[in-house]
Coordinates of C-alpha atoms in Angstrom, one line a residue:
M1 CA 41.2 100.5 -7.6
F2 CA 38.6 98.4 -6.0
E3 CA 37.1 95.8 -8.3
K4 CA 33.9 95.2 -6.5
S5 CA 31.5 96.6 -3.9
T6 CA 31.3 95.2 -0.4
W7 CA 28.1 94.8 1.6
I8 CA 28.6 94.7 5.3
R9 CA 25.4 93.7 7.2
L10 CA 25.4 94.3 10.9
P11 CA 22.7 94.4 13.6
R12 CA 20.8 97.7 13.7
N13 CA 20.4 97.7 17.5
V14 CA 22.5 96.0 20.2
V15 CA 21.1 96.3 23.7
V16 CA 23.2 94.9 26.6
G17 CA 22.6 95.3 30.3
H18 CA 20.8 94.2 33.4
G19 CA 17.1 93.5 33.0
V20 CA 17.0 94.3 29.2
R21 CA 14.9 91.2 28.7
S22 CA 11.9 93.5 29.3
E23 CA 12.9 95.8 26.4
V24 CA 12.5 93.3 23.6
V25 CA 9.0 94.8 22.7
D26 CA 10.6 98.3 22.6
V27 CA 13.4 97.0 20.3
V28 CA 10.8 95.5 18.0
D29 CA 8.9 98.8 17.9
D30 CA 12.2 100.7 17.2
L31 CA 12.8 98.4 14.2
H32 CA 9.3 99.1 12.9
L33 CA 8.6 95.3 12.7
Q34 CA 4.9 94.6 12.2
G35 CA 2.9 91.4 12.6
R36 CA 3.2 88.4 14.7
P37 CA 6.6 86.9 15.8
L38 CA 7.7 83.3 16.1
F39 CA 9.9 82.6 19.2
V40 CA 12.4 79.8 18.7
T41 CA 13.7 78.5 22.0
S42 CA 14.7 75.4 23.9
P43 CA 13.3 74.1 27.3
T44 CA 15.4 75.9 29.9
P45 CA 15.6 79.3 28.0
R46 CA 11.8 79.1 27.5
E47 CA 11.3 79.1 31.2
V48 CA 14.0 81.7 31.9
A49 CA 13.3 84.2 29.1
A50 CA 10.9 83.2 26.3
D51 CA 7.8 82.9 28.4
P52 CA 8.4 86.2 30.3
I53 CA 9.1 87.9 26.9
A54 CA 5.9 86.4 25.5
A55 CA 4.0 87.9 28.4
D56 CA 5.4 91.3 27.5
F57 CA 4.2 90.9 23.9
E58 CA 0.8 89.7 25.0
A59 CA 0.5 92.8 27.2
A60 CA 1.2 94.9 24.1
G61 CA -1.6 93.1 22.2
I62 CA 0.7 90.7 20.3
E63 CA 0.4 86.9 20.6
P64 CA 3.7 85.3 19.6
A65 CA 3.9 81.7 18.2
I66 CA 6.5 79.6 20.1
V67 CA 8.6 76.6 18.9
T68 CA 10.6 74.7 21.5
I69 CA 13.5 72.7 20.0
E70 CA 15.4 69.9 21.8
K71 CA 18.4 69.7 19.4
A72 CA 20.1 71.8 16.7
T73 CA 19.5 69.8 13.5
F74 CA 18.4 70.6 10.0
D75 CA 15.1 68.8 10.8
A76 CA 14.6 71.4 13.5
V77 CA 15.2 74.2 10.9
E78 CA 12.6 72.6 8.7
R79 CA 10.2 72.4 11.6
V80 CA 10.6 76.1 12.4
I81 CA 10.1 77.0 8.7
E82 CA 6.9 74.9 8.6
V83 CA 5.5 76.5 11.8
A84 CA 6.4 80.0 10.6
E85 CA 4.5 79.5 7.3
A86 CA 1.5 77.9 9.0
E87 CA 1.2 80.6 11.6
G88 CA 1.8 83.5 9.2
V89 CA 4.4 85.2 11.2
S90 CA 6.4 88.2 10.1
Y91 CA 9.7 87.8 11.9
L92 CA 11.6 85.4 14.2
V93 CA 13.1 85.8 17.7
G94 CA 15.8 83.3 18.7
I95 CA 15.8 83.0 22.5
G96 CA 18.4 80.7 24.1
G97 CA 22.0 79.6 23.6
G98 CA 23.7 78.9 20.3
K99 CA 21.2 76.1 19.5
A100 CA 18.1 78.2 19.4
I101 CA 19.7 81.2 17.8
D102 CA 21.4 79.3 15.0
I103 CA 18.1 77.5 14.2
A104 CA 16.3 80.8 14.1
K105 CA 19.0 82.4 12.0
L106 CA 19.0 79.7 9.4
A107 CA 15.2 79.5 9.3
S108 CA 14.8 83.3 8.9
H109 CA 17.4 83.3 6.1
H110 CA 15.3 80.6 4.2
L111 CA 12.1 82.5 4.9
E112 CA 13.7 85.9 4.0
M113 CA 12.5 87.3 7.3
G114 CA 14.4 89.3 9.8
F115 CA 15.2 87.8 13.2
L116 CA 16.2 89.0 16.7
S117 CA 18.8 87.4 18.8
V118 CA 18.1 87.1 22.6
P119 CA 21.0 85.0 24.1
T120 CA 20.6 83.4 27.5
A121 CA 24.2 82.1 27.5
A122 CA 27.4 83.7 26.3
S123 CA 28.6 80.4 24.7
H124 CA 29.7 81.4 21.2
D125 CA 29.9 84.3 18.8
G126 CA 26.9 83.1 16.7
I127 CA 24.7 85.3 18.8
V128 CA 25.5 88.2 16.4
S129 CA 27.3 86.7 13.4
N130 CA 26.2 86.1 9.9
R131 CA 26.8 82.3 10.1
G132 CA 24.9 79.4 11.6
S133 CA 26.3 76.1 12.7
V134 CA 24.2 73.0 12.7
P135 CA 25.3 69.4 13.4
D136 CA 24.6 66.9 10.6
G137 CA 25.3 63.3 11.6
D138 CA 28.9 63.0 12.7
S139 CA 29.9 66.4 11.3
R140 CA 29.0 70.1 11.7
H141 CA 28.1 72.5 8.9
S142 CA 28.7 76.2 9.1
V143 CA 26.2 78.0 6.8
A144 CA 26.1 81.6 5.6
A145 CA 23.1 83.5 6.7
E146 CA 22.0 87.0 7.7
P147 CA 23.0 88.6 11.0
P148 CA 20.2 89.5 13.4
L149 CA 18.4 92.7 13.1
A150 CA 19.0 93.3 16.8
V151 CA 20.6 91.6 19.8
V152 CA 19.2 91.9 23.3
A153 CA 21.5 90.5 25.9
D154 CA 20.4 90.6 29.5
T155 CA 23.6 90.3 31.6
G156 CA 21.6 89.3 34.6
I157 CA 20.4 86.2 32.8
L158 CA 23.8 85.5 31.2
A159 CA 25.5 85.7 34.5
E160 CA 23.2 82.9 35.8
A161 CA 23.9 80.6 32.9
P162 CA 26.0 77.4 33.5
W163 CA 29.6 78.5 34.0
E164 CA 30.9 76.0 31.5
L165 CA 28.9 77.7 28.7
T166 CA 30.5 81.0 29.6
T167 CA 34.0 79.5 29.6
A168 CA 33.3 77.9 26.2
G169 CA 32.4 81.4 24.9
C170 CA 35.6 82.8 26.3
A171 CA 37.6 80.0 24.7
D172 CA 35.9 80.5 21.4
I173 CA 37.0 84.2 21.4
I174 CA 40.5 83.5 22.6
S175 CA 40.9 81.1 19.6
N176 CA 40.6 84.1 17.4
Y177 CA 44.3 84.6 17.8
T178 CA 45.1 81.5 15.8
A179 CA 42.3 82.0 13.3
V180 CA 43.7 85.4 12.4
M181 CA 47.2 83.9 12.1
D182 CA 45.9 81.3 9.7
W183 CA 44.0 84.0 7.7
R184 CA 47.2 86.1 7.3
L185 CA 49.2 83.0 6.3
A186 CA 46.6 82.1 3.7
Q187 CA 46.6 85.6 2.4
R188 CA 50.4 85.5 2.0
L189 CA 50.6 82.0 0.5
Q190 CA 47.3 81.6 -1.3
D191 CA 46.2 85.2 -1.9
V192 CA 42.9 84.7 -0.2
E193 CA 40.7 87.8 0.3
Y194 CA 41.8 89.5 3.5
S195 CA 40.4 92.4 5.6
E196 CA 42.9 94.2 7.9
Y197 CA 40.1 95.8 9.8
A198 CA 38.2 92.6 10.4
A199 CA 41.4 90.8 11.4
A200 CA 42.4 93.6 13.8
L201 CA 39.0 93.7 15.4
S202 CA 39.0 89.9 15.9
E203 CA 42.6 89.9 17.3
M204 CA 41.8 92.8 19.7
T205 CA 38.8 91.0 21.0
A206 CA 40.9 87.9 21.9
E207 CA 43.6 90.2 23.5
I208 CA 40.9 91.8 25.8
L209 CA 39.9 88.4 27.1
V210 CA 43.4 87.1 27.5
D211 CA 44.5 90.3 29.3
N212 CA 41.4 90.2 31.6
A213 CA 41.0 86.4 32.1
D214 CA 41.7 86.7 35.8
L215 CA 38.7 89.0 36.2
I216 CA 36.2 86.6 34.6
R217 CA 34.5 84.7 37.4
P218 CA 31.3 82.7 37.9
G219 CA 28.1 84.6 38.7
L220 CA 29.6 88.0 38.2
E221 CA 27.4 90.2 35.9
E222 CA 30.5 92.3 35.0
S223 CA 32.1 89.1 33.6
A224 CA 29.0 88.4 31.5
W225 CA 29.2 92.0 30.2
V226 CA 32.9 91.6 29.1
V227 CA 32.3 88.2 27.5
T228 CA 29.2 89.3 25.7
K229 CA 30.8 92.4 24.2
A230 CA 33.7 90.3 23.1
L231 CA 31.4 87.7 21.4
M232 CA 29.6 90.5 19.6
S233 CA 32.8 92.1 18.4
S234 CA 33.9 88.7 17.0
G235 CA 30.6 88.3 15.2
V236 CA 30.9 91.8 13.8
A237 CA 34.4 90.9 12.5
M238 CA 32.9 88.0 10.6
S239 CA 30.2 90.2 9.1
I240 CA 32.8 92.7 8.0
A241 CA 34.9 90.0 6.4
G242 CA 32.0 88.3 4.8
S243 CA 33.3 85.0 6.0
S244 CA 34.2 83.1 9.2
R245 CA 37.9 83.6 8.6
P246 CA 38.4 86.1 11.5
A247 CA 37.2 83.5 14.0
S248 CA 37.8 80.1 12.4
G249 CA 41.1 78.5 11.4
A250 CA 42.9 75.3 12.0
E251 CA 41.7 75.2 15.6
H252 CA 38.1 75.0 14.3
L253 CA 39.0 72.3 11.8
F254 CA 40.4 70.3 14.8
S255 CA 37.2 70.8 16.7
H256 CA 35.0 69.8 13.8
Q257 CA 37.0 66.6 13.5
L258 CA 36.6 65.9 17.2
D259 CA 32.9 66.2 16.7
R260 CA 33.1 63.4 14.2
L261 CA 35.5 61.2 16.2
A262 CA 34.0 61.8 19.7
P263 CA 30.6 63.4 19.2
G264 CA 29.3 65.2 22.3
A265 CA 32.4 64.7 24.3
A266 CA 33.1 68.4 24.9
L267 CA 31.7 71.9 24.1
H268 CA 32.7 73.5 20.8
G269 CA 34.4 76.5 22.5
H270 CA 36.4 74.2 24.8
Q271 CA 37.6 72.2 21.8
V272 CA 38.7 75.2 19.8
G273 CA 40.5 76.5 22.8
V274 CA 42.6 73.4 23.1
G275 CA 43.1 73.4 19.4
S276 CA 44.3 77.0 19.5
I277 CA 47.0 76.1 22.1
M278 CA 48.5 73.6 19.6
T279 CA 48.1 75.7 16.4
A280 CA 49.6 78.7 18.1
Y281 CA 52.7 76.5 18.8
L282 CA 52.8 75.5 15.2
H283 CA 52.8 79.1 14.1
Q284 CA 55.3 80.6 16.5
G285 CA 57.2 77.7 18.2
A286 CA 58.0 77.2 21.9
D287 CA 58.5 80.9 22.6
G288 CA 55.2 82.0 21.0
I289 CA 51.8 83.0 22.4
W290 CA 50.6 79.5 23.0
R291 CA 51.5 79.7 26.7
A292 CA 49.5 82.9 27.2
I293 CA 46.5 81.2 25.5
R294 CA 46.9 78.1 27.7
D295 CA 47.2 80.2 30.9
A296 CA 44.2 82.3 30.0
L297 CA 42.1 79.3 29.4
A298 CA 43.2 77.7 32.7
S299 CA 42.5 80.9 34.5
I300 CA 38.8 80.8 33.5
D301 CA 38.5 77.0 34.2
A302 CA 38.4 76.1 30.5
P303 CA 40.1 72.8 29.5
T304 CA 43.7 72.9 28.3
T305 CA 44.3 69.1 27.9
A306 CA 42.7 66.1 26.2
A307 CA 41.9 64.6 29.5
E308 CA 40.0 67.8 30.6
L309 CA 38.0 67.6 27.4
G310 CA 37.1 64.0 28.1
I311 CA 38.9 62.8 25.0
D312 CA 41.7 60.2 24.8
D313 CA 45.2 61.1 23.5
E314 CA 44.9 59.0 20.3
T315 CA 41.7 60.8 19.3
V316 CA 43.5 64.1 19.5
I317 CA 46.3 62.7 17.3
E318 CA 43.8 61.4 14.8
A319 CA 42.0 64.7 14.7
L320 CA 45.2 66.6 14.2
T321 CA 46.3 64.4 11.3
T322 CA 43.0 64.3 9.4
C323 CA 41.2 67.6 10.1
H324 CA 42.8 69.4 7.1
E325 CA 40.5 67.3 4.9
I326 CA 37.3 68.7 6.3
R327 CA 37.1 71.8 4.1
D328 CA 39.1 73.7 1.5
R329 CA 40.5 76.3 3.8
Y330 CA 44.3 77.0 4.0
T331 CA 45.7 77.0 7.5
I332 CA 49.0 76.2 9.3
L333 CA 48.1 72.6 8.8
G334 CA 48.7 72.9 5.1
S335 CA 48.2 69.5 3.4
G336 CA 48.2 67.7 6.8
M337 CA 50.5 66.6 9.6
N338 CA 52.0 63.2 10.0
E339 CA 51.5 61.3 13.3
R340 CA 54.9 62.0 14.6
A341 CA 54.5 65.8 14.1
A342 CA 51.0 65.7 15.7
R343 CA 52.2 63.8 18.7
D344 CA 55.2 66.2 19.1
V345 CA 53.1 69.4 19.2
A346 CA 50.4 67.8 21.4
T347 CA 53.0 66.6 23.9
K348 CA 55.1 69.8 24.0
T349 CA 52.0 71.9 24.7
G350 CA 50.8 69.5 27.4
V351 CA 47.6 68.7 25.6
I352 CA 48.5 65.0 25.9
D353 CA 50.9 63.2 28.2

């Protein structure tokens, strides 16, 4: 018998395709949202998408308020909340990469308002998930929130985003492999709550990218379509699970520790990709899937080594030996690795020389 009910919150509408930026007003109408929106964006996405969308709203007789943020911080969340309250808006629209969307997500959760996600870069699965990630000093916090009411992803815009943002999104998805391995391990050894459906969806999403990595190329709208659908599937898996477990394991702990030790050195997705190479080796040994993960990352021009991340070897070792302390989440790292073991896995997988 089931001991408790489970609420799965998912976006009501997902609109993906060429030119769908112009359909945001229609999506709002379909959701029966009333009142004035607040757009949360950053400088480049404002020019590329937010201002044209604002013009569409004005043509429909609605004047949106707009907040442009420079950095993803809790201060930025507070600023958005203050503007939303001062302007008397009814819902939020996050327009941009992970930064703008995470800020809009967390602010809307605090305000108890709905929000829409309009990504301009396929850089991570936060565009659809129920979690927001915000840096705080030398660390990063992943915070539970509500998923967007709708996602409007214009593949024409996404295909024109900087290629490194797309490869970071791909690497983030590929790392689902090891996140699910950790989740299953934790279920067996620590009896953590586990969803076979969410795990299968997350794993399948990673497999699709690994199997089609050679088809993902810069400037191709078809590539943007594949990556965006994968990011959405990963976000849905987290919503089904009610946690970040389907997409966050030891590889994410490694990345979070790199954020502390070498802030700003590399993109989040690239860091978890390299972390996934090593944690896959820890799970399955020399004959495991780590080579397929590494080769897929290399195929899409994502980093596979410390040098390509712009991080020195000793920082990688320090991150591996200390990242288990970041949060109470059981992974293949258990209670931690010693320096010799960390150096061994990093060397055998080619992450360090």
